[in-house]
PDB file of C-alpha atoms in Angstrom:
ATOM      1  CA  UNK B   1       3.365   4.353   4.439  1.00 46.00           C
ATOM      2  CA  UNK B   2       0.772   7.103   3.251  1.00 49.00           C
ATOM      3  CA  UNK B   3       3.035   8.838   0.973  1.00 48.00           C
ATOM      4  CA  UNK B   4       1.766   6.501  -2.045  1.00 47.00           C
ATOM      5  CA  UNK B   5      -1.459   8.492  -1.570  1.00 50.00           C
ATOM      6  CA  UNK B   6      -0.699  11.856  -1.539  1.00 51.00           C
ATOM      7  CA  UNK B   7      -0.602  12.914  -5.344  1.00 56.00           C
ATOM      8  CA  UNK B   8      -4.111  12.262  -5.401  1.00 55.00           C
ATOM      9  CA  UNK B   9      -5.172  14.575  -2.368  1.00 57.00           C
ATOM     10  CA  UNK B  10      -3.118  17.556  -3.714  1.00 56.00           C
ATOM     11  CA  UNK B  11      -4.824  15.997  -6.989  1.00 62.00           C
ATOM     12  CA  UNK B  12      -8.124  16.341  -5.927  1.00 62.00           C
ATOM     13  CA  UNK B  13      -8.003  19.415  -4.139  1.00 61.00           C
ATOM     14  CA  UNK B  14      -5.795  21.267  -7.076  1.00 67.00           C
ATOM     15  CA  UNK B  15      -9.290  20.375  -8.538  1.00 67.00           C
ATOM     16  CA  UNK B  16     -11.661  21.450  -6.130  1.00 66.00           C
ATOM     17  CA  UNK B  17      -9.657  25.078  -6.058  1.00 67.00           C
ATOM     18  CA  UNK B  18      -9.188  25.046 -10.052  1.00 67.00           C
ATOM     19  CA  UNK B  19     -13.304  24.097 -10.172  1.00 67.00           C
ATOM     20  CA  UNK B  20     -14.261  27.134  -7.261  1.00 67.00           C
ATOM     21  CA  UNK B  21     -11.631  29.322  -9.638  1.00 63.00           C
ATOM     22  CA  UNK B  22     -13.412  28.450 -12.523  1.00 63.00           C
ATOM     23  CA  UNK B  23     -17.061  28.911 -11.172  1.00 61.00           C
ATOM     24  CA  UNK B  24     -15.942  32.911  -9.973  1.00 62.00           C
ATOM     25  CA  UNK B  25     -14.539  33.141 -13.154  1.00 59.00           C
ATOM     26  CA  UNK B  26     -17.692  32.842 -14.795  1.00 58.00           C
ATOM     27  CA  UNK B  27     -19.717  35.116 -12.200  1.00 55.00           C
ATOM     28  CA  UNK B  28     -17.093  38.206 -12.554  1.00 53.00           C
ATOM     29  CA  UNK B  29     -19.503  40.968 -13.776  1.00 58.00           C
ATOM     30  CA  UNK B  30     -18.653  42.889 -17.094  1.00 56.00           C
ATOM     31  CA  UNK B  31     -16.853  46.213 -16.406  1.00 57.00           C
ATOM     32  CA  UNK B  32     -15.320  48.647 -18.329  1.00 54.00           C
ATOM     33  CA  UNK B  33     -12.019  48.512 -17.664  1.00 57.00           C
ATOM     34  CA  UNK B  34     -11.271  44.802 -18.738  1.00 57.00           C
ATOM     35  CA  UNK B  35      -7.944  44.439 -17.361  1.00 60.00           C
ATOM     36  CA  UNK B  36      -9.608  44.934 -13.095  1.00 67.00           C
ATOM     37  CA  UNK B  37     -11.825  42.285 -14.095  1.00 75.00           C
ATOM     38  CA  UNK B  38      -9.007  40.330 -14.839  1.00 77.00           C
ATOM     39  CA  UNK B  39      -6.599  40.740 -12.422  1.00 79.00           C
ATOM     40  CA  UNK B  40      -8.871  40.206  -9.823  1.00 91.00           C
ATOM     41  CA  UNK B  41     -10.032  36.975 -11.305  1.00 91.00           C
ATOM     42  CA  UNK B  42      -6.170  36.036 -11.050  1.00 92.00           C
ATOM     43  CA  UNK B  43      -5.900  37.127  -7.763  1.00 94.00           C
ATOM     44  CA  UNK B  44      -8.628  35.194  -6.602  1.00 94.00           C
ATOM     45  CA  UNK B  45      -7.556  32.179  -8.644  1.00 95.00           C
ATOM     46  CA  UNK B  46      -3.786  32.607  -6.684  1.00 96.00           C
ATOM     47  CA  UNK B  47      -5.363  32.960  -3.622  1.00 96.00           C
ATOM     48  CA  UNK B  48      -7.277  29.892  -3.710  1.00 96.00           C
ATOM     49  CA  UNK B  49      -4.685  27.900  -5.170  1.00 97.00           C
ATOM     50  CA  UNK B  50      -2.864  29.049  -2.119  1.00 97.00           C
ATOM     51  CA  UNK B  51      -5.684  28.361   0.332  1.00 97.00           C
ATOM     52  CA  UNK B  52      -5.909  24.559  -1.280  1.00 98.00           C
ATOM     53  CA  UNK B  53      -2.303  24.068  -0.511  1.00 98.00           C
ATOM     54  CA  UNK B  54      -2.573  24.934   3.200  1.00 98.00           C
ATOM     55  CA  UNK B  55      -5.234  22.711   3.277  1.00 98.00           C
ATOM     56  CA  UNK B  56      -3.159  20.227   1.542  1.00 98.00           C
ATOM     57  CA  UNK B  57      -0.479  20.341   3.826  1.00 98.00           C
ATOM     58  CA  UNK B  58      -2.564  20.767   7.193  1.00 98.00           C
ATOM     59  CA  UNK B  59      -4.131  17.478   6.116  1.00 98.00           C
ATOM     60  CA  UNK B  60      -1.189  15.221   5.373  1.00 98.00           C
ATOM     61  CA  UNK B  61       0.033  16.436   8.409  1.00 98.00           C
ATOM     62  CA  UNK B  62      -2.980  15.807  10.733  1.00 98.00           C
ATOM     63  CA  UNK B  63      -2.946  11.944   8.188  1.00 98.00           C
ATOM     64  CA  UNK B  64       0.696  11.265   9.442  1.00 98.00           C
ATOM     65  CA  UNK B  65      -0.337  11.970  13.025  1.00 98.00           C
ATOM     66  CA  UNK B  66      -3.242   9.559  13.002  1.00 98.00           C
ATOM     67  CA  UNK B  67      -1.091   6.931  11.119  1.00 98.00           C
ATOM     68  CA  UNK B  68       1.220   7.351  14.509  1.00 98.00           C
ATOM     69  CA  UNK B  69      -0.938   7.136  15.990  1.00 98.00           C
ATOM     70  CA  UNK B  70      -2.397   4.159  14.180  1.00 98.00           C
ATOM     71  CA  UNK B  71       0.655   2.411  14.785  1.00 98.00           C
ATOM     72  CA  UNK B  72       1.078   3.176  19.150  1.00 98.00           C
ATOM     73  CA  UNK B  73      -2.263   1.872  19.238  1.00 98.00           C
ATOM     74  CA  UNK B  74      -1.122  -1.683  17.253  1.00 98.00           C
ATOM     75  CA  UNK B  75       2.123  -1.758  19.017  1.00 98.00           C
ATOM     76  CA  UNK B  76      -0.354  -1.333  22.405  1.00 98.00           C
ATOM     77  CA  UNK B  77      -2.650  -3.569  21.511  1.00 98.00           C
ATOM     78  CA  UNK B  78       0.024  -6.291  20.879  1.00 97.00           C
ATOM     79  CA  UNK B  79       1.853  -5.818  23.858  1.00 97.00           C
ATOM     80  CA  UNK B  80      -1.959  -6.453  25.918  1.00 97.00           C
ATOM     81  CA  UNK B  81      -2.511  -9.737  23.804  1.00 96.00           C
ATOM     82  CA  UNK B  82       1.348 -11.196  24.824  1.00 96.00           C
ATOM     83  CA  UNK B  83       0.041 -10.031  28.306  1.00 95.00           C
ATOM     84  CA  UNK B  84      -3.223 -12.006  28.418  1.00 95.00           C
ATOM     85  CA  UNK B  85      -1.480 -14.868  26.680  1.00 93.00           C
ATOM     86  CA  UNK B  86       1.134 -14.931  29.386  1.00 93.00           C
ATOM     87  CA  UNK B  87      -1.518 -14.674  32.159  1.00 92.00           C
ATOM     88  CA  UNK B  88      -3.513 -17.614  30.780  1.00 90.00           C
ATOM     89  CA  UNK B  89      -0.115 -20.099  30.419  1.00 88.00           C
ATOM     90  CA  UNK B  90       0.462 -18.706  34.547  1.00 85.00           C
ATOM     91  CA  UNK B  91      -3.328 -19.495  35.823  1.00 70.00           C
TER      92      UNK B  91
END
């Protein structure tokens, strides 16, 4: 049911890491070895691509559990309006 939606949360969050990654980028200081610089740009660009993944997945999880939820409560709610229905043909 929600899986038409999730291309644009990993979309939006591939963004928000890409835009943090791009915003350190800019802040790395000058040094003399250029290459340090670098690589520790990268890492911090892999580690918050990781970090936005996580999140990625933690939150279609925790989506899939409320749409389960979602759904129990429906299924619940029906089954209380067949009730009252039933109660008000008996009385």
């Amino acid at each position: 049911m929600a899986s038409h939606r999730r291309p644009a949360r990993v979309t939006v969050l591939t963004a928000a890491a890409a835009a943090t990654a791009a915003a350190s980028l800019g802040a790395v200081p000058a040094s003399a070895d250029p290459g340090t610089g670098t690589e520790t740009a990268r890492t911090r660009v892999d580690r918050l691509f990781e970090e936005a993944e996580r999140a990625t997945e933690s939150y279609n999880e925790a989506d899939e559990k409320a749409d389960a939820l979602r759904r129990t409560v429906a299924r619940a709610r029906d089954g209380l309006a067949r009730g009252q229905e039933r109660t008000k043909e008996v009385g």
